[in-house]
Each structure stands twice: as structure tokens, then as C-alpha cells.
XYZ file of C-alpha atoms in Angstrom:
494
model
C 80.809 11.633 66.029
C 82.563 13.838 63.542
C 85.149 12.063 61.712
C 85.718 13.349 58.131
C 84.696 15.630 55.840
C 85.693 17.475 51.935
C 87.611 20.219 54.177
C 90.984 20.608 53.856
C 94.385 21.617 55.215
C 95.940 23.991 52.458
C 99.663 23.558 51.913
C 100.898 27.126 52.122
C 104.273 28.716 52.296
C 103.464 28.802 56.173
C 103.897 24.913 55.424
C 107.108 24.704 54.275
C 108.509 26.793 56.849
C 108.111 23.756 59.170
C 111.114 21.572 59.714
C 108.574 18.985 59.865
C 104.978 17.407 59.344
C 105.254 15.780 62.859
C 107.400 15.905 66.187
C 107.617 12.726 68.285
C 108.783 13.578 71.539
C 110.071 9.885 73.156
C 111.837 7.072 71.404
C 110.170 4.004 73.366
C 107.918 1.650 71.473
C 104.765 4.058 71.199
C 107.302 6.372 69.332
C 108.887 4.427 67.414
C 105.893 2.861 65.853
C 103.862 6.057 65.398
C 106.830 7.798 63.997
C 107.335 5.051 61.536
C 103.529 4.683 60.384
C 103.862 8.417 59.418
C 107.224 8.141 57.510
C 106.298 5.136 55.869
C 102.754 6.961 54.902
C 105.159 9.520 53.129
C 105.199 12.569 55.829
C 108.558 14.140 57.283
C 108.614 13.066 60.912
C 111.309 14.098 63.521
C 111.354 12.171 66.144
C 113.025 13.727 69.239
C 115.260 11.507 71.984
C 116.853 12.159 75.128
C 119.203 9.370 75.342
C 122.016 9.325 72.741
C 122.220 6.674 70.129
C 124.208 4.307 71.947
C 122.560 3.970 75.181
C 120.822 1.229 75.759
C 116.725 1.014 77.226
C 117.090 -1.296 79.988
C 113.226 -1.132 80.777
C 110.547 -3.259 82.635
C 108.537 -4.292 79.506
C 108.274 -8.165 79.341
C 105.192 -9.491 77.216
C 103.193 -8.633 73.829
C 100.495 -9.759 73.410
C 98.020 -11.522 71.134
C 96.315 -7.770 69.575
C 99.843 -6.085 69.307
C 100.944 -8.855 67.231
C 98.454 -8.750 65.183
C 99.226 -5.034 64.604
C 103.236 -5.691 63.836
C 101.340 -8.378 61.527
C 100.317 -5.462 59.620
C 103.270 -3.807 59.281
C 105.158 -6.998 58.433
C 107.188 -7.175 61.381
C 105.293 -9.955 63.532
C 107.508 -13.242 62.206
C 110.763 -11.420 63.064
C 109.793 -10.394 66.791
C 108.031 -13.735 67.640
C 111.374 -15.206 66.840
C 113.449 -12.771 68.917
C 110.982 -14.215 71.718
C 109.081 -17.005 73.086
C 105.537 -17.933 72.510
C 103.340 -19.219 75.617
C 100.503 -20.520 76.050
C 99.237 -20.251 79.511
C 99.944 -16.494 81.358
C 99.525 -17.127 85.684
C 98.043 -14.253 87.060
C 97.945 -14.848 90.709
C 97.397 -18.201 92.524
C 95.493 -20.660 90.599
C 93.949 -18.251 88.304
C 95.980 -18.847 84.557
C 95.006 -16.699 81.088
C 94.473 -19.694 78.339
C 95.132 -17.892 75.030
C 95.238 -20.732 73.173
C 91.230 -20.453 72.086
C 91.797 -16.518 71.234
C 90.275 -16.373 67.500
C 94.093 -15.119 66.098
C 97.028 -16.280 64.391
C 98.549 -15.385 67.557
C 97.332 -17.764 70.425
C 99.490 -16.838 72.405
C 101.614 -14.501 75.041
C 104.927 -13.713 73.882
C 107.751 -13.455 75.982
C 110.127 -10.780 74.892
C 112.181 -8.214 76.118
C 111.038 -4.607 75.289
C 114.438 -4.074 73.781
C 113.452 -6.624 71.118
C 110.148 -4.231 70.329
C 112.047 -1.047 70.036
C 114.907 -2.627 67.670
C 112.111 -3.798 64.854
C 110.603 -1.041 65.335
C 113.692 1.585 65.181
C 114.991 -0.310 61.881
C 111.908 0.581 60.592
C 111.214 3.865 61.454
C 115.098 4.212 59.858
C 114.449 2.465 56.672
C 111.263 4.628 56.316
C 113.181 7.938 56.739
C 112.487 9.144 60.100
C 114.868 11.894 60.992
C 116.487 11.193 64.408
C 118.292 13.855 67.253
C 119.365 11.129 69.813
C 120.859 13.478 73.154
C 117.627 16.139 72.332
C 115.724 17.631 75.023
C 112.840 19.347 74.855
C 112.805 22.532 77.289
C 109.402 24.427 76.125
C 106.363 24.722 73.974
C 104.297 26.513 72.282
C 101.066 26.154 69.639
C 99.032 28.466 67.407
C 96.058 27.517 64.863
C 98.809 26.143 62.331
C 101.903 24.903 63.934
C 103.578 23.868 67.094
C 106.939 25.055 68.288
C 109.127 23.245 70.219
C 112.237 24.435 71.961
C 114.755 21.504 72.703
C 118.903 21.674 73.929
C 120.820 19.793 71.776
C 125.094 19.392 72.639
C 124.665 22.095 74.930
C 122.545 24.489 72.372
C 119.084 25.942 72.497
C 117.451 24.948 68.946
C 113.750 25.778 67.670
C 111.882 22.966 65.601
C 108.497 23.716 63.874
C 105.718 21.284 62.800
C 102.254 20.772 61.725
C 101.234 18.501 64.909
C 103.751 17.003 67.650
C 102.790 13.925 69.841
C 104.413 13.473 73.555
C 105.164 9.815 73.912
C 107.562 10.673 76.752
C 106.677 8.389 79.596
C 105.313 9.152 82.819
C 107.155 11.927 83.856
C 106.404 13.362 80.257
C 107.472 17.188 79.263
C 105.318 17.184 76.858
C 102.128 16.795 79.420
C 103.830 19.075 81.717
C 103.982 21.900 79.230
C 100.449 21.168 78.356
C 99.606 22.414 82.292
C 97.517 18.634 81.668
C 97.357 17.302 85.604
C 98.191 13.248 85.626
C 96.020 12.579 88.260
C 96.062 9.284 90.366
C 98.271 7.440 93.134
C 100.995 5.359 93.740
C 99.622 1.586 94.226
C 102.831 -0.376 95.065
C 105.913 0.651 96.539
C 109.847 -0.643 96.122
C 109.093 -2.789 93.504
C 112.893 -4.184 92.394
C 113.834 -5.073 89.044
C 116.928 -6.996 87.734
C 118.343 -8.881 84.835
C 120.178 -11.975 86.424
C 121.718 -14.951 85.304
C 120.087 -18.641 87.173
C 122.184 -21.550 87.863
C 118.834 -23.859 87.911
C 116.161 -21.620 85.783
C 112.007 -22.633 85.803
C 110.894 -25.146 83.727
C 108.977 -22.199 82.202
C 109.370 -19.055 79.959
C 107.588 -16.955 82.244
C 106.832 -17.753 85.541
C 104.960 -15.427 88.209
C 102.946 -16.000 91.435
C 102.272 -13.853 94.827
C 101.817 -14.668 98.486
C 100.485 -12.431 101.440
C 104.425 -11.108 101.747
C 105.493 -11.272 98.277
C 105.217 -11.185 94.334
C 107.931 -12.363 92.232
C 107.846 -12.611 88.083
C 111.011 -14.683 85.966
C 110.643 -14.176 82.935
C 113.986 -15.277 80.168
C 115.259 -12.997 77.355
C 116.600 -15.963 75.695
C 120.554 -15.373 75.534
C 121.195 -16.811 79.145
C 119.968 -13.704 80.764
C 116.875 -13.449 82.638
C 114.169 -10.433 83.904
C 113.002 -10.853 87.517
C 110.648 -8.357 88.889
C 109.327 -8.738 92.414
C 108.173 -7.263 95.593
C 108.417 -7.899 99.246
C 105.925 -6.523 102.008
C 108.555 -6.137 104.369
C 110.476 -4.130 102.224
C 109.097 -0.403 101.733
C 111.604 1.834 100.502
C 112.057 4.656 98.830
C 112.999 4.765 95.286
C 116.302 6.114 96.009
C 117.601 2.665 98.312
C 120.023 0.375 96.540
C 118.258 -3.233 96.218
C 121.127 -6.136 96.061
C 120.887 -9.710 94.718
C 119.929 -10.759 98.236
C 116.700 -9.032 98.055
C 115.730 -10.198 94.822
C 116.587 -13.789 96.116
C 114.402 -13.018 99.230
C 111.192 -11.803 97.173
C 111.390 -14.525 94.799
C 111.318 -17.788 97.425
C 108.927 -16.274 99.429
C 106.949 -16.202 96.122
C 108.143 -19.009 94.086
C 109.590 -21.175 96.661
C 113.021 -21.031 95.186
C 115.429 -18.256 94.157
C 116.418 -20.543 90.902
C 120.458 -19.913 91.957
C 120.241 -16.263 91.081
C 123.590 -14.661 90.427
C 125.619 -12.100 88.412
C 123.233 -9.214 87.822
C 123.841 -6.427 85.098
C 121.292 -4.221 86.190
C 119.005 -4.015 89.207
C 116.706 -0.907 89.728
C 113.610 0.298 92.384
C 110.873 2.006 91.860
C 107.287 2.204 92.536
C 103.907 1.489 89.820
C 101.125 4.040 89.611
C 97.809 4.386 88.083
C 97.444 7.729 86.253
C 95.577 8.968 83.473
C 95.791 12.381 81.971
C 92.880 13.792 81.457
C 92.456 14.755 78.109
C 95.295 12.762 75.124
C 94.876 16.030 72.758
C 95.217 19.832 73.306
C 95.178 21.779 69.806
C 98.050 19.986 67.654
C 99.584 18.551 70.442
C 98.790 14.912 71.580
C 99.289 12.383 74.357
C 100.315 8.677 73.680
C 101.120 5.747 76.134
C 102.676 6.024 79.468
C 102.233 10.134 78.927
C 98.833 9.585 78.153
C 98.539 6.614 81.018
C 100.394 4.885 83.432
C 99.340 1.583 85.695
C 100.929 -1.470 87.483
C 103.095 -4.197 85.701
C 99.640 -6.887 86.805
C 98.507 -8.366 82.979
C 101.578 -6.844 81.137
C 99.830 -4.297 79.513
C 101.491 -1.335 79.540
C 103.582 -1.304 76.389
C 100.752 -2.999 74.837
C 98.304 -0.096 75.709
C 100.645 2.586 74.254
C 101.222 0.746 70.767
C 97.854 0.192 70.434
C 97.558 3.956 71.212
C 99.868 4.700 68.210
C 98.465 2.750 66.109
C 94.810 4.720 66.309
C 96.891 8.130 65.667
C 99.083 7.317 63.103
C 96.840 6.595 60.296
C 94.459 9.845 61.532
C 97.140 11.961 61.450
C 98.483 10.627 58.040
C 94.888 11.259 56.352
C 94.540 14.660 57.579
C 98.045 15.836 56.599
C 97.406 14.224 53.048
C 94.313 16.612 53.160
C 91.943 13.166 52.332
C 90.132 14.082 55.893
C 89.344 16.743 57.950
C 91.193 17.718 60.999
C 87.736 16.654 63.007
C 88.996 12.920 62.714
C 91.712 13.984 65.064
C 88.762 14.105 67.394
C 88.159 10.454 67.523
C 91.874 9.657 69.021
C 90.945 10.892 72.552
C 87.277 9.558 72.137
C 88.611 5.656 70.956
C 91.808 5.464 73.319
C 90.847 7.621 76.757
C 87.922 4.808 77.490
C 90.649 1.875 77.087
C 92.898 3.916 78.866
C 90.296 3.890 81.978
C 89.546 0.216 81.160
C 93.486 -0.670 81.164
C 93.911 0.991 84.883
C 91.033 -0.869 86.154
C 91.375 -4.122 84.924
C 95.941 -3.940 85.901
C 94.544 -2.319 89.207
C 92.332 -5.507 90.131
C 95.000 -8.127 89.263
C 97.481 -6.372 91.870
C 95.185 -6.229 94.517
C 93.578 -9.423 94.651
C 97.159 -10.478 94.178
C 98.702 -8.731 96.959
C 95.908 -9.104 99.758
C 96.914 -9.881 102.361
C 93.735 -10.749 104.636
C 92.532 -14.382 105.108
C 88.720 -13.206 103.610
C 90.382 -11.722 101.028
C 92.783 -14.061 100.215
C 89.867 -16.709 100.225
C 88.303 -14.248 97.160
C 91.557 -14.301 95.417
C 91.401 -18.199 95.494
C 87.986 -18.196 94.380
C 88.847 -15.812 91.756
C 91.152 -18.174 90.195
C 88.929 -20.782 89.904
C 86.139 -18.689 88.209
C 88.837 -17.637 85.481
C 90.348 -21.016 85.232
C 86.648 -23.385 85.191
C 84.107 -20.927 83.685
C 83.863 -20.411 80.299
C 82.919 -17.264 79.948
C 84.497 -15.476 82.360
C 87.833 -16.915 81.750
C 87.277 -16.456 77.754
C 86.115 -12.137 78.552
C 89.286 -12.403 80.923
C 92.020 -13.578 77.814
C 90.057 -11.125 75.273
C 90.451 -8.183 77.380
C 94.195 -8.588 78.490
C 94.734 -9.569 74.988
C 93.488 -6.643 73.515
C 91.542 -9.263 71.162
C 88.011 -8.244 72.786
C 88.314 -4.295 72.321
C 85.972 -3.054 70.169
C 85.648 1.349 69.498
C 82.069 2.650 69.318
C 79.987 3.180 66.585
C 77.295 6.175 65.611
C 73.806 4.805 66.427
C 72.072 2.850 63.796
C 75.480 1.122 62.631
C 75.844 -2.352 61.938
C 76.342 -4.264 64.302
C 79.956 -5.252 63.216
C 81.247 -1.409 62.950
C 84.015 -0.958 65.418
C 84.950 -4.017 66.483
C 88.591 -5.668 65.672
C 88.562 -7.393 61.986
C 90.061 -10.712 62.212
C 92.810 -11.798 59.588
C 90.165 -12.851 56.735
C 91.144 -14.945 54.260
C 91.126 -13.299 50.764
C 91.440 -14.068 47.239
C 94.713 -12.188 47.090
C 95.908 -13.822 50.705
C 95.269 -12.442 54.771
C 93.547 -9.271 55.489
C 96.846 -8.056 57.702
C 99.102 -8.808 54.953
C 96.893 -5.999 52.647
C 97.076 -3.838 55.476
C 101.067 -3.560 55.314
C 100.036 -0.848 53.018
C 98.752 0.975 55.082
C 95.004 2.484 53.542
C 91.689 1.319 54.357
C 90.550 -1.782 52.861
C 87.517 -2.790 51.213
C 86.639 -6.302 51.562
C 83.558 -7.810 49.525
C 81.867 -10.622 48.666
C 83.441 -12.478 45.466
C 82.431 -10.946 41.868
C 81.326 -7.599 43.412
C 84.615 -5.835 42.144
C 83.471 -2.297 41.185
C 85.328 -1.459 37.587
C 87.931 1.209 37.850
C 90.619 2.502 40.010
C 89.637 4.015 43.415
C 92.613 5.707 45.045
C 90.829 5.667 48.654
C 91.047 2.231 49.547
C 92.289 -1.351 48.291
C 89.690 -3.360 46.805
C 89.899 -7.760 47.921
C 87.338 -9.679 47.683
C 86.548 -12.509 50.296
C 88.475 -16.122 49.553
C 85.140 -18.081 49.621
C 80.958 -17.385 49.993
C 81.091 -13.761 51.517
C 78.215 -12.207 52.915
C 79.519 -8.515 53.977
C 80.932 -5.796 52.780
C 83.402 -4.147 55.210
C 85.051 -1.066 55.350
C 88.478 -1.995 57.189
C 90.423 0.978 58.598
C 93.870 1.222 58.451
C 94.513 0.109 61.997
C 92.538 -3.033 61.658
C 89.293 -1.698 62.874
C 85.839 -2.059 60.583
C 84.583 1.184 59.973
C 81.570 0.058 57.944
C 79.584 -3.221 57.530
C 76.783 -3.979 54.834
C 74.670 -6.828 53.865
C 76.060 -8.252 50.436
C 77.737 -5.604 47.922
C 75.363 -2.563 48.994
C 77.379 0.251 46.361
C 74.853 2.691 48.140
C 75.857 2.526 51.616
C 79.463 1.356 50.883
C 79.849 4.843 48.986
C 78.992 6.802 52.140
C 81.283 5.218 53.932
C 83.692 5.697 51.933
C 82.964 9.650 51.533
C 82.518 9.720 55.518
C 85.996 8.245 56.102
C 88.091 8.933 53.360
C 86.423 11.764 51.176
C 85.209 11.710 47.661
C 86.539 9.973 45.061
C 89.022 12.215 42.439
């Protein structure tokens, strides 16, 4: 797989015609974390918004979990969002069958409840205080791309305005522009319909943070923001209506005792929507210097709360790319290895949400007997309950590696203890880092990566990617093979 190389993108006065580096079409999570990787890696990013500034995203995003923690670890925004939300340690999939996080090897053994809102106000502070320019009420209308920069028209209060850049990412959700001016298909189908959502007050709420369980005619998810107020998602059977039907509190009460066995004295709701959960995937995330990230890239049901989790992950694999080929430190052929990393998770993603619905929502007496049986495989067998967690987690997810690698390159690095302090604490910077055993510091500055060495007896080297992702692995200090990584990934050294 090609990743980098010595060539380079040559600033120009074609360059500076561009009003920026990067457009970001979508001001979700994905956005708002890619966007502000790239400002805070020094580029000029745009990032473009349909909604103005002051309306708010009431959307269906509930959980993060244990991976996508550990990535807002290494941007030093993990503390602030765990406290905006509430830390569980059990996650109920469907009948008996439970997700124990609590032996995932993490600092974060755990699902976190917390409302999406949460996610996108860390991460838009952020994005702010790193200088990301935002048009709040900007739509884009058209497209276009040639070998050096992208063009994108957009209407802003009621005007037609043209915006250049180098590269532009569509993180517009499912009904993305972006992919549609692409000509990209989103194939797939629709695999539950009228599926209500509402934010409610309870006069008697669950015992629990999160609480979610199904029946032949139902499936019902409570989940609390904290502040009094509290998500309910849910479906009923009986109940198959277009998106366009008003749902009432009467039907979320319905749904939720013939899945809980109690509607918890729901009342007072501020917002209650319909709509219906796909499984899509485009088929290709890039096209020239145009790219596709999270729910334009991929869309699936609500089962395992991965959605959101899927597209940050997503962002955080392109950011760092894109930052190393603007700086001209790699060639545009590690661009390559977005679509290659993230389209097979993508797949894996759809599958894995796809299976939890419908052994959830059978509704035959064989099949219902499977579901039952599936729950106690995940609950009382080891291994199968411990792949379960590190998949849904996004703790297991590992990219591949070039033939003859070691046998550590492209899996997740944990949060190693260093002489300095935590691996994801030396990634807030975002660069590569190089992590080897103690008293195998190399003498002199390298630019490319930071240099820590291991808190106690190490025995690799490793090559740790920006995104938290080894790269490279050696036996012991190996300066031979740790230098062509280190060319491979990040060019020569000045």
C-alpha cells in the first residue's frame, strides 16, 4: 500500500488564490472534529453549515464509547465530556444479552451516556479556539474539482458565493450534497420503519442511566441527559407510518411498556420526531480532492450506538493525512489509505448494527428462541462476549498492515505509560510518536516525530501515528528499521 513518499505539493500562487486549505461541508461531530484537527495542525479550514448559529442540533446520538474517548483523550477533551455525561458499565443489547466493558484494556471501561449536543459543544469550542472559520446559514448548491483545487458554490443570506480550496470533505449526513454532487450512489435499504424519538421529562425515571430492551411488538431505549430531561427512542410493530405522521406522548408511552413494562410517568415533551434507520454505504469515501466522512460516507440503525462513533473515528483517520500532505511532509498517495482503513469498518459497522436489530426485533418463536440463546453466549462465554465489547467499542479495530510487518503494526496503541507521562497525553500534539525502550534516545532534534521513551523495561520500538494507530513495531531500539519507517511515513529527515 502506497502511503508516503519525498514528493511534494508545491505552494504556488495557484495556492493562495484559495480561500482555504480545506472545506468541511456539515457541522455535526465528524465536522467539527476533523475541522478542528486541521486548524489546530496550523491549516486554514472553512467549515461550511446550514443551520445558523443559534439553532440548536436536537439529534438521536446517545452514547460514546470506550475508542472515541480515547481519541478526545488525545485531544485533551475526554475529562470535560465524561463529566457532561454518565459513565456505565453494563450496555443491554436485547433480552438477556448485556456488553460488560468493564474488562476493556482502557482508561475508559466504560459506555458513556451523553447527549450528542454535549459532543458537538467540546468539540465546536475547539474548532473556535483553533481558528476555524465558520458560515453558519451556508448552503452548498454545486461542485466542481480539477487536479489542484475544488470549487464549491454555496447561497449564503440569499447570495450565490464561490469558495476555493485545496481538498473539501462532505460530512453532511445521509442525505449529503456533497455525495450527491459526486453522482456517488448510497446504496442499501430501509431496515426499520416509524421509529419515534422524544426528549421527555419522567415522574418515576429507571433506576438506570440507560435502559433499553425489545419484545416481539416493541423496542424502547431511556436514556437521561442529566438536567431532568430524558431521550426515549422506541418502536412499535403496530405502528408503521410514514415519516411525515405526527407521533404524540401517547405513542411513546405505548412503545415503551410494551418494552419496558412501564412508561416511567412520561410527560412534557420538547421535541418528538419520526423517522426511519437505514443501512447504506457509499461506495467509494474519496473522489479526486473531495472526500466522504460519517453518515455521508455510511449510514445504519441506532442497535450498538455506533453511529456517531463510526464517523469520529472516520475523522480522526483523515485529519492527520490530510494535515501531512498539505504540510508537503507526505505525498498525496497517503490520501489513499483513508478509503482503504475506514470503507472495511464501514462494512463491518452495518453488519454488526444490522444483526443487533434483527435478532432484536424477531418476531418468530424459533427465532426468538436464537435471540435468547444469543444472549446467553454474549453474557457466559468468554470469548465471545469479550470480541462482542471490543468490536462495539471500537477497542478491537485494528487497520491492515503490508505483508511481512510486525505483528503489532496496525492495531490500536494502548495509553502506555512513559517516562514523560500517558501515550494520549503526547498525542495532544498531534505528530507521530516514537516510543522506545529506556536509554535508546537518539541525540539530536528530529522534527518528524516526538521522541518518549517507555516508563519501565521496554522491549519495542513503535512508531505511533497520530491517530493512535502503530505504524511500525521493532524488536529493541532497531535505528535501521525504525529509520524506514520513519522515511515511509513521514519523509526524510531536514
Amino acid at each position: 500500500m502506497a502511503r508516503t513518499s519525498t514528493t511534494q505539493e508545491t505552494p504556488g500562487a495557484r495556492e493562495r488564490a484559495h480561500d482555504a486549505e480545506v472545506l468541511v461541508v456539515g457541522a455535526g461531530p465528524t465536522g467539527l472534529l476533523l475541522a478542528g484537527d486541521l486548524a489546530a495542525s496550523g491549516r486554514r479550514v472553512t467549515l461550511i453549515e446550514r443551520r445558523d448559529d443559534t439553532t440548536s442540533n436536537l439529534s438521536r446520538a446517545l452514547v460514546v464509547h470506550a475508542r472515541t474517548l480515547e481519541q478526545f483523550d488525545a485531544r485533551g477533551l475526554a475529562e470535560d465530556l465524561v463529566k457532561a455525561g454518565h459513565p456505565i458499565e453494563k450496555l443491554r443489547l436485547f433480552g438477556t444479552a448485556t456488553l460488560d466493558p468493564t474488562s476493556l484494556p482502557t482508561r475508559f471501561p466504560f459506555v458513556l451516556v451523553v447527549g450528542q449536543y454535549e459532543v458537538e459543544r467540546l468539540l465546536e469550542r475547539r474548532a473556535q479556539e483553533a481558528g476555524v472559520v465558520f458560515r453558519h446559514g451556508a448552503e452548498l448548491t454545486a461542485l466542481r474539482q480539477d487536479a489542484h483545487t475544488v470549487t464549491a458554490e454555496i447561497r449564503e443570506a440569499d447570495e450565490d458565493r464561490t469558495l476555493r480550496a485545496r481538498y473539501l470533505v462532505g460530512t453532511d449526513g445521509v442525505h449529503s450534497k456533497v455525495r450527491e454532487e459526486l453522482g456517488l450512489p448510497f446504496p442499501g435499504k430501509s431496515v426499520i420503519r416509524s421509529m419515534v424519538l422524544a426528549d421527555v421529562r419522567l415522574d418515576e425515571p429507571p433506576k438506570a442511566p440507560f435502559t433499553a430492551d425489545a419484545t416481539e411488538r416493541a423496542f424502547a431505549l431511556i436514556g437521561t441527559f442529566g438536567d431532568g430531561w430524558y431521550r426515549v427512542m422506541g418502536w412499535h410493530r403496530d405502528r408503521q407510518l410514514p415519516d411525515s405522521a405526527p407521533a404524540d406522548l401517547e405513542e411513546v408511552r405505548e412503545f415503551t411498556r410494551l418494552a419496558l413494562g412501564s412508561d416511567f410517568g412520561i410527560r412534557e415533551a420538547r421535541w418528538i420526531s419520526r423517522f426511519h434507520s437505514d443501512e447504506r454505504q457509499a461506495p467509494a469515501y474519496r473522489v479526486g480532492r473531495i472526500f466522504l466522512a460519517g453518515d455521508a460516507a455510511h449510514v445504519h440503525s441506532p442497535a450498538g450506538g455506533m453511529g456517531m462513533n463510526t464517523g469520529l473515528q472516520d475523522a480522526a483517520n483523515l485529519s492527520w493525512k490530510l494535515a501531512a500532505v498539505l504540510d508537503a511532509t507526505s505525498a498525496p498517495t497517503l490520501l489513499d489509505t483513508y478509503e482503504a482503513e475506514r470503507h472495511p469498518v464501514g462494512t463491518m459497522v452495518l453488519r454488526t448494527s444490522g444483526a443487533i436489530l434483527r435478532i432484536a426485533l424477531t418476531r418468530f418463536p424459533g427465532s426468538r428462541a436464537a435471540r435468547s440463546l444469543a444472549g446467553t453466549l454474549v453474557d457466559r462465554i468468554w470469548p465471545v462476549a469479550k470480541r462482542a465489547i471490543m468490536t462495539v467499542s471500537g477497542i478491537g479495530l485494528s487497520y491492515p498492515a503490508p505483508s511481512g510487518s510486525h505483528r503489532l503494526a496496525g492495531k490500536r496503541a494502548p495509553d502506555l505509560a512513559l517516562a514523560s507521562g500517558r501515550l494520549y497525553e503526547a498525542l495532544r500534539e498531534g505528530r507521530f510518536v516514537l516510543v522506545t525502550p529506556r536509554g535508546a534516545r537518539s541525540r539530536g532534534e528530529d522534527t518528524r516525530f516526538i521522541h518518549e521513551e517507555t516508563a519501565g523495561a521496554g522491549r519495542f520500538t513503535l512508531l505511533i501515528r497520530p491517530d493512535g494507530y502503530i505504524a511500525w513495531a521493532g524488536e529493541g531500539p532497531d535505528p535501521a528499521g525504525r529509520e524506514a519507517a520513519l522515511t515511509e511515513w513521514t519523509g526524510r529527515a531536514a
